[in-house]
mmCIF file of C-alpha atoms in Angstrom:
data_model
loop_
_atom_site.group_PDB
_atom_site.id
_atom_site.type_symbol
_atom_site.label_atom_id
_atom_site.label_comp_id
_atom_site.label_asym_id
_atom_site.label_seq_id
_atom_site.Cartn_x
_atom_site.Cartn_y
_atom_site.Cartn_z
ATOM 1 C CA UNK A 1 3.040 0.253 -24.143
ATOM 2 C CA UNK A 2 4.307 4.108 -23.978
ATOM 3 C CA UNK A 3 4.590 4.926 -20.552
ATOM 4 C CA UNK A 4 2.060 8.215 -19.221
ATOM 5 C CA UNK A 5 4.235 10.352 -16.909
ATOM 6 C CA UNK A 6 1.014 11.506 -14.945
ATOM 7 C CA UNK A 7 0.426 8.029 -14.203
ATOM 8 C CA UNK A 8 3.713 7.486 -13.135
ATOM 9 C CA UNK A 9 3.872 10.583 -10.647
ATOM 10 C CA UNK A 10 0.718 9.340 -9.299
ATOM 11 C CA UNK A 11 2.510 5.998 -9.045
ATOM 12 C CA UNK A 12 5.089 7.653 -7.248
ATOM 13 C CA UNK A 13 3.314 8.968 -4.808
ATOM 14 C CA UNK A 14 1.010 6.367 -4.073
ATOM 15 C CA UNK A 15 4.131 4.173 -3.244
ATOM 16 C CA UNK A 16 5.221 7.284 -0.883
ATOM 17 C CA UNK A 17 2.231 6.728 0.884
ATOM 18 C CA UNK A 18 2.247 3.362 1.505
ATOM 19 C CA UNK A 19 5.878 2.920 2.131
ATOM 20 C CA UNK A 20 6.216 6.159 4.789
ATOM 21 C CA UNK A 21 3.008 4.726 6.281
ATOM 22 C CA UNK A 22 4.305 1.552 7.132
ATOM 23 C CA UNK A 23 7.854 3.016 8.346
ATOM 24 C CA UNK A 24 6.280 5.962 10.717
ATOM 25 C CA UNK A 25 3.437 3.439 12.300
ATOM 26 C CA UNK A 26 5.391 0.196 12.606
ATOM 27 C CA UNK A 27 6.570 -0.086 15.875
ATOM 28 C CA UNK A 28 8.050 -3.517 17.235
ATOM 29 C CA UNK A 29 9.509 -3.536 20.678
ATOM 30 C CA UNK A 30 12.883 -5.822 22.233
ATOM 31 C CA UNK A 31 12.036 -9.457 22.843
ATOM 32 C CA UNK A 32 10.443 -10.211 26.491
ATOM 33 C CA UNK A 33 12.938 -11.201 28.864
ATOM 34 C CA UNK A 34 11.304 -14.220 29.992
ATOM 35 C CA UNK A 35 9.180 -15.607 26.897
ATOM 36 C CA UNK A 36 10.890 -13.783 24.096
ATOM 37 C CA UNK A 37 7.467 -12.264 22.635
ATOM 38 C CA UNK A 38 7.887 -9.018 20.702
ATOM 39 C CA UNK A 39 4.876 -6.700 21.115
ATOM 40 C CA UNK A 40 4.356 -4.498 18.145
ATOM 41 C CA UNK A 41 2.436 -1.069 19.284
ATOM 42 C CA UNK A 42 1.360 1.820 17.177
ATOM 43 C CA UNK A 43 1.727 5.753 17.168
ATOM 44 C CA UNK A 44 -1.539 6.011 16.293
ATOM 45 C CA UNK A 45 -2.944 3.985 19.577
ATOM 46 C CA UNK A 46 -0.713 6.275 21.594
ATOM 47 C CA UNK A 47 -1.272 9.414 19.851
ATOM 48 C CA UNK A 48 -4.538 9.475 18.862
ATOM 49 C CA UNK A 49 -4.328 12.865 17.322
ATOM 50 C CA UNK A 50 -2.150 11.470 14.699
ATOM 51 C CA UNK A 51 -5.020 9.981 13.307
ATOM 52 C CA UNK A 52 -5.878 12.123 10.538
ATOM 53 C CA UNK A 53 -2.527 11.940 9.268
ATOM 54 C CA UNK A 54 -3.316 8.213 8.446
ATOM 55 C CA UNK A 55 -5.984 8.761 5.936
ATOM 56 C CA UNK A 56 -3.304 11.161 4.170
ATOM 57 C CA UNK A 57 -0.824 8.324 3.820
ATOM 58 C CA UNK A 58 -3.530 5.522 3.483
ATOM 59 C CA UNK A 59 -3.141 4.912 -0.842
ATOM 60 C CA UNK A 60 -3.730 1.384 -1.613
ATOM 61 C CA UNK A 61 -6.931 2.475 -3.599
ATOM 62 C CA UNK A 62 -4.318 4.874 -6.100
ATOM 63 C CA UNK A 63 -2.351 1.764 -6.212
ATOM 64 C CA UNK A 64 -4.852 0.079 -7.702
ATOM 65 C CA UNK A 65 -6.533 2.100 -9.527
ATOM 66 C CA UNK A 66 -3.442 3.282 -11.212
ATOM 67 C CA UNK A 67 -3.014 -0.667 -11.904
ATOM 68 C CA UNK A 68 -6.223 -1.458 -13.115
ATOM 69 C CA UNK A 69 -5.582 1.549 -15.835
ATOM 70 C CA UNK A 70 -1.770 -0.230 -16.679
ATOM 71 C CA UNK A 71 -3.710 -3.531 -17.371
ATOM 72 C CA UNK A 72 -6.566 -1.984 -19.468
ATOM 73 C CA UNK A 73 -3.701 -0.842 -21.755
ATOM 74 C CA UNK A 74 -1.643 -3.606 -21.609
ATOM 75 C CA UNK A 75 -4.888 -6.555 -22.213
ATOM 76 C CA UNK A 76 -3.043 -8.901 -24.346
ATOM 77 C CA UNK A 77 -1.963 -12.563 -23.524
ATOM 78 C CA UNK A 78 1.321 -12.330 -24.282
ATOM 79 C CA UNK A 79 2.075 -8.682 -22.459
ATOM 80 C CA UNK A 80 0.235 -10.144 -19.179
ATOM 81 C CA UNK A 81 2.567 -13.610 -19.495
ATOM 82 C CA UNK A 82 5.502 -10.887 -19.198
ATOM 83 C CA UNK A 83 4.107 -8.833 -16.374
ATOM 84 C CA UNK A 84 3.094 -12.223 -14.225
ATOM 85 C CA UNK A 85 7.138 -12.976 -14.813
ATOM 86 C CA UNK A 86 8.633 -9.928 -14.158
ATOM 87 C CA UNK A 87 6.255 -10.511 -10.251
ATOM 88 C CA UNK A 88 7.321 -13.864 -9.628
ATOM 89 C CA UNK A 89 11.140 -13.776 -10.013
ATOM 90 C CA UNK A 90 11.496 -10.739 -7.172
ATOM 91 C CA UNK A 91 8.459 -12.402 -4.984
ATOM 92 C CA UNK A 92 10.212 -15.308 -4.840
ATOM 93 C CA UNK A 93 13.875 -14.147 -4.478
ATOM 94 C CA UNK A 94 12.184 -12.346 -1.614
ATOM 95 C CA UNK A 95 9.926 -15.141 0.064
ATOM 96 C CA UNK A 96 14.011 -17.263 -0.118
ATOM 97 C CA UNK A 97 15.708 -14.535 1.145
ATOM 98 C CA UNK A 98 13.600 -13.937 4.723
ATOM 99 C CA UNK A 99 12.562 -17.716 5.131
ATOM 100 C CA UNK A 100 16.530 -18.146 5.239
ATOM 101 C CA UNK A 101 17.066 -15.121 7.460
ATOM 102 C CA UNK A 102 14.398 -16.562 9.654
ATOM 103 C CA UNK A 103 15.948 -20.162 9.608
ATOM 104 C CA UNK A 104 19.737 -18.854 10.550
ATOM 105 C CA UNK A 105 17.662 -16.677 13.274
ATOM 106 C CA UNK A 106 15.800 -19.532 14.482
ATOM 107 C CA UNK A 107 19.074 -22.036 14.152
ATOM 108 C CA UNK A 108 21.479 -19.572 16.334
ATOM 109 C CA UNK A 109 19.197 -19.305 19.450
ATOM 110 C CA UNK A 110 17.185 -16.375 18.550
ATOM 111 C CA UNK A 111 13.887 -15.721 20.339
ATOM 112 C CA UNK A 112 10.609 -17.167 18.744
ATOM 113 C CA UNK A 113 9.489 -13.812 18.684
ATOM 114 C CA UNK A 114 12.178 -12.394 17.104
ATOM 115 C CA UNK A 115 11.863 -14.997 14.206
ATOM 116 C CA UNK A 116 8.107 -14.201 13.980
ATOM 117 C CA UNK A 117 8.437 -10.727 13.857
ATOM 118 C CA UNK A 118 10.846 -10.885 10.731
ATOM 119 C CA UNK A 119 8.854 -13.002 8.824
ATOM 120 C CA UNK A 120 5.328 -11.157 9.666
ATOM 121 C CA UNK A 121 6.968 -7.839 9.107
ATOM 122 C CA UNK A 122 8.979 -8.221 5.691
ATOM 123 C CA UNK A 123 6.040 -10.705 4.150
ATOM 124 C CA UNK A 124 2.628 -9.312 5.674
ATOM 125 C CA UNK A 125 2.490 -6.525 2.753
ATOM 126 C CA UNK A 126 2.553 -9.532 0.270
ATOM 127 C CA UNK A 127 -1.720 -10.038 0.405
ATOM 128 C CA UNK A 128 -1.425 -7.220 -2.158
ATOM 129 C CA UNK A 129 0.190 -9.059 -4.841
ATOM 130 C CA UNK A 130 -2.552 -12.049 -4.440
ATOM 131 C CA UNK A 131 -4.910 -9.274 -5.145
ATOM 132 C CA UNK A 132 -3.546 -7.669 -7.617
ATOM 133 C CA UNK A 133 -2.857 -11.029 -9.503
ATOM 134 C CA UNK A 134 -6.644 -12.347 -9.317
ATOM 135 C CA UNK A 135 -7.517 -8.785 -10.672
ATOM 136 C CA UNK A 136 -4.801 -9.096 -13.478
ATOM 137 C CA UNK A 137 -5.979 -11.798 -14.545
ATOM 138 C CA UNK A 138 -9.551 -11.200 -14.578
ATOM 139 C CA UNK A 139 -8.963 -7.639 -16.623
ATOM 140 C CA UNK A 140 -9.976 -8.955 -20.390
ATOM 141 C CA UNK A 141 -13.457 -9.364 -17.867
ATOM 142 C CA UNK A 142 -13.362 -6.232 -16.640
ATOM 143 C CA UNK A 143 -12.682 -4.561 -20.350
ATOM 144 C CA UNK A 144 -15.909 -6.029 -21.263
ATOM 145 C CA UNK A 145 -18.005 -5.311 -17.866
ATOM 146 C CA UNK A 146 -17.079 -1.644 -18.830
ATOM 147 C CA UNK A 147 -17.355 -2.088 -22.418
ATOM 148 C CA UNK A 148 -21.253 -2.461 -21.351
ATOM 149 C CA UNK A 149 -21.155 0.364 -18.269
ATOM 150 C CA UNK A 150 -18.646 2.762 -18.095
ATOM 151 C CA UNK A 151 -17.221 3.662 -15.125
ATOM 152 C CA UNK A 152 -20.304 2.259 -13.412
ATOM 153 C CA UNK A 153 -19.419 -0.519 -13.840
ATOM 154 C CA UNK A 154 -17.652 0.345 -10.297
ATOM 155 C CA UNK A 155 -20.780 -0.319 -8.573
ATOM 156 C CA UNK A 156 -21.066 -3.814 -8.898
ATOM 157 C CA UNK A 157 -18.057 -4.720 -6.489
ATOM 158 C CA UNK A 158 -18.704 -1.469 -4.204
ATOM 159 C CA UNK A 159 -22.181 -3.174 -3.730
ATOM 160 C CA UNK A 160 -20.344 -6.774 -3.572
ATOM 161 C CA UNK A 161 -17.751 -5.384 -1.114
ATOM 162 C CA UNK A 162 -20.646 -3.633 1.051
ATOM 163 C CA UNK A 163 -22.090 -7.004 1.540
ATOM 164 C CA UNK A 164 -18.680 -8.468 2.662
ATOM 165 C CA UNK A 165 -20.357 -8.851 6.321
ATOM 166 C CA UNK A 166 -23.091 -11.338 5.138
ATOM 167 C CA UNK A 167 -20.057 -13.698 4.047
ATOM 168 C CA UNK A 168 -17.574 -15.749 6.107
ATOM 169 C CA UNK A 169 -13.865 -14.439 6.510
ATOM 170 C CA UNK A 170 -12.282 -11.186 4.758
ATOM 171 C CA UNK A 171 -11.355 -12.178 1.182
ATOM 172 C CA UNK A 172 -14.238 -12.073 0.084
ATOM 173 C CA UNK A 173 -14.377 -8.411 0.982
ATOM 174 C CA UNK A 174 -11.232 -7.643 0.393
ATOM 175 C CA UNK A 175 -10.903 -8.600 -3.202
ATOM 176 C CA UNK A 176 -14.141 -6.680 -3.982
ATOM 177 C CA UNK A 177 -13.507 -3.822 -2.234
ATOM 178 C CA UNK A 178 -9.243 -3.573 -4.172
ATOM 179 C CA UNK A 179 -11.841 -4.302 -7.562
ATOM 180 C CA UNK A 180 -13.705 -1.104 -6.980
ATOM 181 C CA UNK A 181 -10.342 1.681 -7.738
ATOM 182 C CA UNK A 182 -9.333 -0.891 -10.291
ATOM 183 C CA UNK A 183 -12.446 -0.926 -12.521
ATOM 184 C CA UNK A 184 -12.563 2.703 -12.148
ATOM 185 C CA UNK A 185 -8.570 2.048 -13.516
ATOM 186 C CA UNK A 186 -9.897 0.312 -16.366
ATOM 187 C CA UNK A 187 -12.601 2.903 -17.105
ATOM 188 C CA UNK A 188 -9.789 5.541 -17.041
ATOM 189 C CA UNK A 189 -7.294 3.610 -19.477
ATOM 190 C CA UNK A 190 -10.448 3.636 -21.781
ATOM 191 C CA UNK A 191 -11.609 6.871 -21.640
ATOM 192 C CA UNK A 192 -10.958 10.223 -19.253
ATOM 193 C CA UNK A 193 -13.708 10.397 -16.449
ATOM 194 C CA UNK A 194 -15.518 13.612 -16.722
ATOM 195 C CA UNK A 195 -14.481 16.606 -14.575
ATOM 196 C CA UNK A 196 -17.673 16.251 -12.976
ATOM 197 C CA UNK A 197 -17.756 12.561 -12.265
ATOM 198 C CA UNK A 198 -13.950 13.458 -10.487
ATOM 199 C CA UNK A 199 -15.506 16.384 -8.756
ATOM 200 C CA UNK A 200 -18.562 14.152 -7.390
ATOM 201 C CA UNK A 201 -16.248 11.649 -6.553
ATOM 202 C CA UNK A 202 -14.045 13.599 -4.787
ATOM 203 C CA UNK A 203 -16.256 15.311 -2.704
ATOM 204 C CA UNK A 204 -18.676 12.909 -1.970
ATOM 205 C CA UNK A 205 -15.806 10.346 -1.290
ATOM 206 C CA UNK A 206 -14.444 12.140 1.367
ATOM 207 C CA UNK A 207 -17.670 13.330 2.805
ATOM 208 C CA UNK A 208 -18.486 10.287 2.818
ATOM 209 C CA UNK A 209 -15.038 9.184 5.065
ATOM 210 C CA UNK A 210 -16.402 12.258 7.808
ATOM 211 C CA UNK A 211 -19.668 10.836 7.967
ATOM 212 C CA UNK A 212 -18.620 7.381 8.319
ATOM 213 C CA UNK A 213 -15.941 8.637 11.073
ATOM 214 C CA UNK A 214 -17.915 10.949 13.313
ATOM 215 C CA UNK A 215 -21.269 9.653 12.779
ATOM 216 C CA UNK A 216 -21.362 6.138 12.303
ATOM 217 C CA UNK A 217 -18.669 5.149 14.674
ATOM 218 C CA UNK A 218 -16.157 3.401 12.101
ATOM 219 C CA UNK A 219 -12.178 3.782 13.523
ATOM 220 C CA UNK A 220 -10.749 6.767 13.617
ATOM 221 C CA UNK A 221 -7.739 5.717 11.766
ATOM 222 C CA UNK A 222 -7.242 4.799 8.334
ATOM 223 C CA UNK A 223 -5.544 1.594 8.944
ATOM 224 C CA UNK A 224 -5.230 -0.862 11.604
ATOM 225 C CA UNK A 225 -4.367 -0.221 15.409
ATOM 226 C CA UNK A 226 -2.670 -2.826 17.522
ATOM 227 C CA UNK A 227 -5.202 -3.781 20.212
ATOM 228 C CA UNK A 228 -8.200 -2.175 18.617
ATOM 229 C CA UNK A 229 -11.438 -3.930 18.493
ATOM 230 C CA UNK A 230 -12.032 -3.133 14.393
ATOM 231 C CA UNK A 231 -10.454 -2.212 11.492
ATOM 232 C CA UNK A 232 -10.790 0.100 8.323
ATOM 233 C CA UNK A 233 -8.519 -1.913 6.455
ATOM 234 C CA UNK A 234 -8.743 -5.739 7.621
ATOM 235 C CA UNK A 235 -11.238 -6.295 6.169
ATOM 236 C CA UNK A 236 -11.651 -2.683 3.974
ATOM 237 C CA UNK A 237 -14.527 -1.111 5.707
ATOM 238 C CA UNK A 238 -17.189 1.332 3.962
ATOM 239 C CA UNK A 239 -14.747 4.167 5.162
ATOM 240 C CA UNK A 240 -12.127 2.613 2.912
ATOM 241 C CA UNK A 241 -14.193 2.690 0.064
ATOM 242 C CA UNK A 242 -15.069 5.869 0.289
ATOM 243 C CA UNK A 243 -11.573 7.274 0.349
ATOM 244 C CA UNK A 244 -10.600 5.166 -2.302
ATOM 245 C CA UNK A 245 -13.676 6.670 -4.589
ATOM 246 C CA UNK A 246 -12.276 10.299 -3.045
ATOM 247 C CA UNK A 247 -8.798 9.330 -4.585
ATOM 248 C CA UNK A 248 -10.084 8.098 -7.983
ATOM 249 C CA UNK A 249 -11.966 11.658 -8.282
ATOM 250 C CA UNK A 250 -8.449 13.416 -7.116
ATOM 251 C CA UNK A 251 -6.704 11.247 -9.524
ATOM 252 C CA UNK A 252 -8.715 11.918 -12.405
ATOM 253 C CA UNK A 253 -8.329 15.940 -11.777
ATOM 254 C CA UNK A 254 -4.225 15.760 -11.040
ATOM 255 C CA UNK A 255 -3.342 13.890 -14.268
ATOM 256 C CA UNK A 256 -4.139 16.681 -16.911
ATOM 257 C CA UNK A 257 -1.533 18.987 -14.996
ATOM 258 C CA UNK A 258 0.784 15.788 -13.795
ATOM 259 C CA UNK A 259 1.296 15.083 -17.198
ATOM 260 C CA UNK A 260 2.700 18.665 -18.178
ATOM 261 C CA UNK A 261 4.567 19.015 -14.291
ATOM 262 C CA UNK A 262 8.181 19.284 -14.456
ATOM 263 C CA UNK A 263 10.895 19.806 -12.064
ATOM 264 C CA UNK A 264 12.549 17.754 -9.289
ATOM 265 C CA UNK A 265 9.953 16.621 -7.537
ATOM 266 C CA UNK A 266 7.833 15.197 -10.504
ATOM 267 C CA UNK A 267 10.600 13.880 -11.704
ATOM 268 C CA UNK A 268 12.147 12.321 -8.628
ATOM 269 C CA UNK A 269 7.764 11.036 -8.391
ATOM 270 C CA UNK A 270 8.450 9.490 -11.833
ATOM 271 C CA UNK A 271 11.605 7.583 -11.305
ATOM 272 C CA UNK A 272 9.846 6.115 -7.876
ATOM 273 C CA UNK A 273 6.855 5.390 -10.006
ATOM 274 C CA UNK A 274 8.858 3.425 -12.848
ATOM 275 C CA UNK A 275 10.143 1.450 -9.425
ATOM 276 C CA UNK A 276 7.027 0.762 -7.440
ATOM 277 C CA UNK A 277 7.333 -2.801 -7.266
ATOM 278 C CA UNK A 278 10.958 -3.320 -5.880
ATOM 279 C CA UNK A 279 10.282 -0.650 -3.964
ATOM 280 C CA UNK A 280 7.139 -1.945 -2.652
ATOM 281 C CA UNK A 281 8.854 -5.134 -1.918
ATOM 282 C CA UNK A 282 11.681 -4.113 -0.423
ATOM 283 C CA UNK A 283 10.980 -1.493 2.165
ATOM 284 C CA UNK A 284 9.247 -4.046 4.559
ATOM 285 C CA UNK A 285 12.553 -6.317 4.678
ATOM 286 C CA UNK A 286 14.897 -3.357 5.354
ATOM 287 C CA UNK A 287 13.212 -1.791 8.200
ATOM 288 C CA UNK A 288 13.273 -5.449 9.570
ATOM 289 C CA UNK A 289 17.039 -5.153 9.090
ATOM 290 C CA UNK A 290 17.236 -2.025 10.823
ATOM 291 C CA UNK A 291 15.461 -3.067 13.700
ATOM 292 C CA UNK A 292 17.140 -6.466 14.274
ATOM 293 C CA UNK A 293 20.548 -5.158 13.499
ATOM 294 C CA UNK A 294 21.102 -3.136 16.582
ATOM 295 C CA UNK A 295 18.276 -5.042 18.292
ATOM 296 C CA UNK A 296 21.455 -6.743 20.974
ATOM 297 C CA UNK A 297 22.886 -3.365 21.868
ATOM 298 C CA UNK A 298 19.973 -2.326 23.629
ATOM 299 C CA UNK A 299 16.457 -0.549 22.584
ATOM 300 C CA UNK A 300 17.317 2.289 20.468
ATOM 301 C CA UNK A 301 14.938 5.707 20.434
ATOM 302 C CA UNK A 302 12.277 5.253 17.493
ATOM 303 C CA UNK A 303 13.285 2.095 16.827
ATOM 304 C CA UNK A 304 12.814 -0.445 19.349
ATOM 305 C CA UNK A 305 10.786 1.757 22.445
ATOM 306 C CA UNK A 306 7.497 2.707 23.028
ATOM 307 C CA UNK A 307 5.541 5.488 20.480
ATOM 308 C CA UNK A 308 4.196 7.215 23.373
ATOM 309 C CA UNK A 309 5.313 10.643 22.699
ATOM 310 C CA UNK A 310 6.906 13.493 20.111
ATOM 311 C CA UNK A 311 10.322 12.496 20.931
ATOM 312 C CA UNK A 312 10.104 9.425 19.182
ATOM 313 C CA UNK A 313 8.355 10.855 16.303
ATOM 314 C CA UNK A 314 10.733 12.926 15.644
ATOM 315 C CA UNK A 315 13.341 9.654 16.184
ATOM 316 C CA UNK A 316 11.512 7.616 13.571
ATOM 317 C CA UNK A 317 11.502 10.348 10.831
ATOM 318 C CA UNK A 318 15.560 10.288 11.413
ATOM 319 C CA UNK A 319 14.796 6.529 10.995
ATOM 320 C CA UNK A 320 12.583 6.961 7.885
ATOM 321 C CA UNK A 321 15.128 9.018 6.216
ATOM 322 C CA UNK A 322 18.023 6.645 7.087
ATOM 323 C CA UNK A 323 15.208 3.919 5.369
ATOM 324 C CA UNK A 324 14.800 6.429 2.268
ATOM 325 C CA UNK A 325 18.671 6.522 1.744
ATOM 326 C CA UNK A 326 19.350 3.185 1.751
ATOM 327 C CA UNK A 327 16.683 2.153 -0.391
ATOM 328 C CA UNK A 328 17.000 4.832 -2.769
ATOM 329 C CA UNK A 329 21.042 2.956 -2.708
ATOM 330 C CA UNK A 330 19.800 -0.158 -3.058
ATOM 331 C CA UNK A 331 17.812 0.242 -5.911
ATOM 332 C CA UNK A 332 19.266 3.426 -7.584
ATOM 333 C CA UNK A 333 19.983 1.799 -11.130
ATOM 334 C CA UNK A 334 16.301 0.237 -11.099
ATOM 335 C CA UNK A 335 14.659 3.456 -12.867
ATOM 336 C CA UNK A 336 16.340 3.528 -15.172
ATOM 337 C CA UNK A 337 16.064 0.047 -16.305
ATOM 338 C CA UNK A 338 12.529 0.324 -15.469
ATOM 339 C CA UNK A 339 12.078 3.335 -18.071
ATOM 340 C CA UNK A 340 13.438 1.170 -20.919
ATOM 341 C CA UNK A 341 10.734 -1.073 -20.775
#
């Protein structure tokens, strides 16, 4: 399959999203002194007026609508045999790699919490990949469901997801609500959405976000807050759907000019693009490194204490760039091996 450079920026950036989000909202504290419990607090529960910020860096829905459009163009049995590999062999290098870390932890005297932390931390962002495999594999489907309807076919799980309530539990809700951006993936690798339909998604997506906000009462942040009594993201709320609609429409605008974009930045977007998935996998386990590392010298500023004010904003962006640098380390000949492919 040739690879589209405006879906890689996009790719790109949706991983900056998600990745940065996790880094500057993650906030695990030093093991209690008496029961060893780590309490994990939240910028966004202490600063409340970082909350718009959240929606900004909230991109699962680009994630998968950009990978609903990758396995529209990639539908055959063979080419989906490949991609399942090319997920298991890192997924389960990484599932070995912290269940050991968390067995040496446990082994040398290290507080429960400590060894819970790690393993929530560095696997949590995993529920993604279950997704996104159910959805893989259902694709030749979801060719033919928009074979029939277009992009409206898009409905059908916003309607399913919207009805997520009425049913036990959150997968239910969850895995319609991730199959919304990725039929409207599909729809894309098949034919360009209008610059109307983008437009009317776009704006009525993110109206749609304000209303849900301010009027109907949903959280104020895009994701979840330690302590908070809902969610928009466990389970994906209407709010969530609505921004993920908003990004489809902004999506469908940006890759015309992504496409012809050069420079440094859209090309630095590309090569993180072409990387998404060790990238995605990795940056999880190395903050966990970061914070455990120095975690017996003492609580460090924006890493182990409380997000309670600027000061330790401005301590985890040091922090996030430290993250950046090692990563980008880490996997710096992965590009580039991704790009042959």
């Amino acid at each position: 399959m040739t690879r589209d450079r405006g879906v890689d920026v996009l790719r790109g950036l949706a991983v900056t999203g998600v990745v940065a989000g996790h880094w500057l909202v993650t906030a695990p504290g030093v093991p209690g002194a008496v029961d060893g419990r780590v309490a994990t607090a939240s910028p966004l529960r202490e600063m409340p007026a970082l909350a718009p910020a959240s929606w900004l860096l909230q991109t699962l829905a680009l994630f998968f609508l950009l990978a609903g459009w990758a396995a529209a163009r990639s539908t055959g049995g063979t080419t989906r045999a490949a991609r399942l590999r090319r997920l298991a062999v890192p997924v389960g290098a990484l599932v070995t790699g912290v269940v050991g870390l968390a067995t040496a932890l446990a082994v040398s005297g290290a507080p429960q919490g400590v060894v819970r932390t790690v393993v929530v931390l560095s696997l949590r962002p995993l529920w993604f990949l279950g997704v996104y495999l159910v959805l893989s594999l259902a694709t030749p489907l979801l060719v033919r469901l928009d074979a029939r309807l277009g992009p409206a076919a898009a409905a059908l799980p916003l309607a399913l997801a919207l009805t997520g309530p009425l049913v036990p539990g959150t997968v239910w809700t969850t895995l319609c609500a991730w199959w919304v951006p990725w039929q409207l993936g599909v729809a894309t690798a098949r034919r360009p959405l209008g610059r109307g339909t983008c437009v009317a998604l776009l704006a009525g997506g993110t109206a749609a976000v304000l209303l849900l906000v301010q009027v109907a009462g949903l959280p104020a942040t895009a994701v979840g807050v330690p302590g908070a009594a809902a969610s928009n993201l466990d389970p994906p709320s209407a709010a969530t759907l609505a921004l993920g609609l908003a990004q489809a429409g902004a999506a469908g605008l940006l890759l015309p000019l992504l496409r012809r974009a050069g420079g440094p930045v859209p090309d630095a977007a590309v090569r993180l693009g072409r990387a998404a998935l060790p990238v995605f996998l990795l940056h999880q386990p190395l903050f966990v490194l970061l914070w455990l590392g120095p975690l017996p010298l003492g609580p460090l500023p924006g890493l182990h204490d409380a997000p309670d004010d600027p000061g330790w904003l401005l301590a985890r962006a040091c922090w996030t760039c430290v993250l950046a640098l090692v990563l980008a380390r880490v996997l710096g000949p992965v590009p580039r091996q991704a790009e042959r492919r």
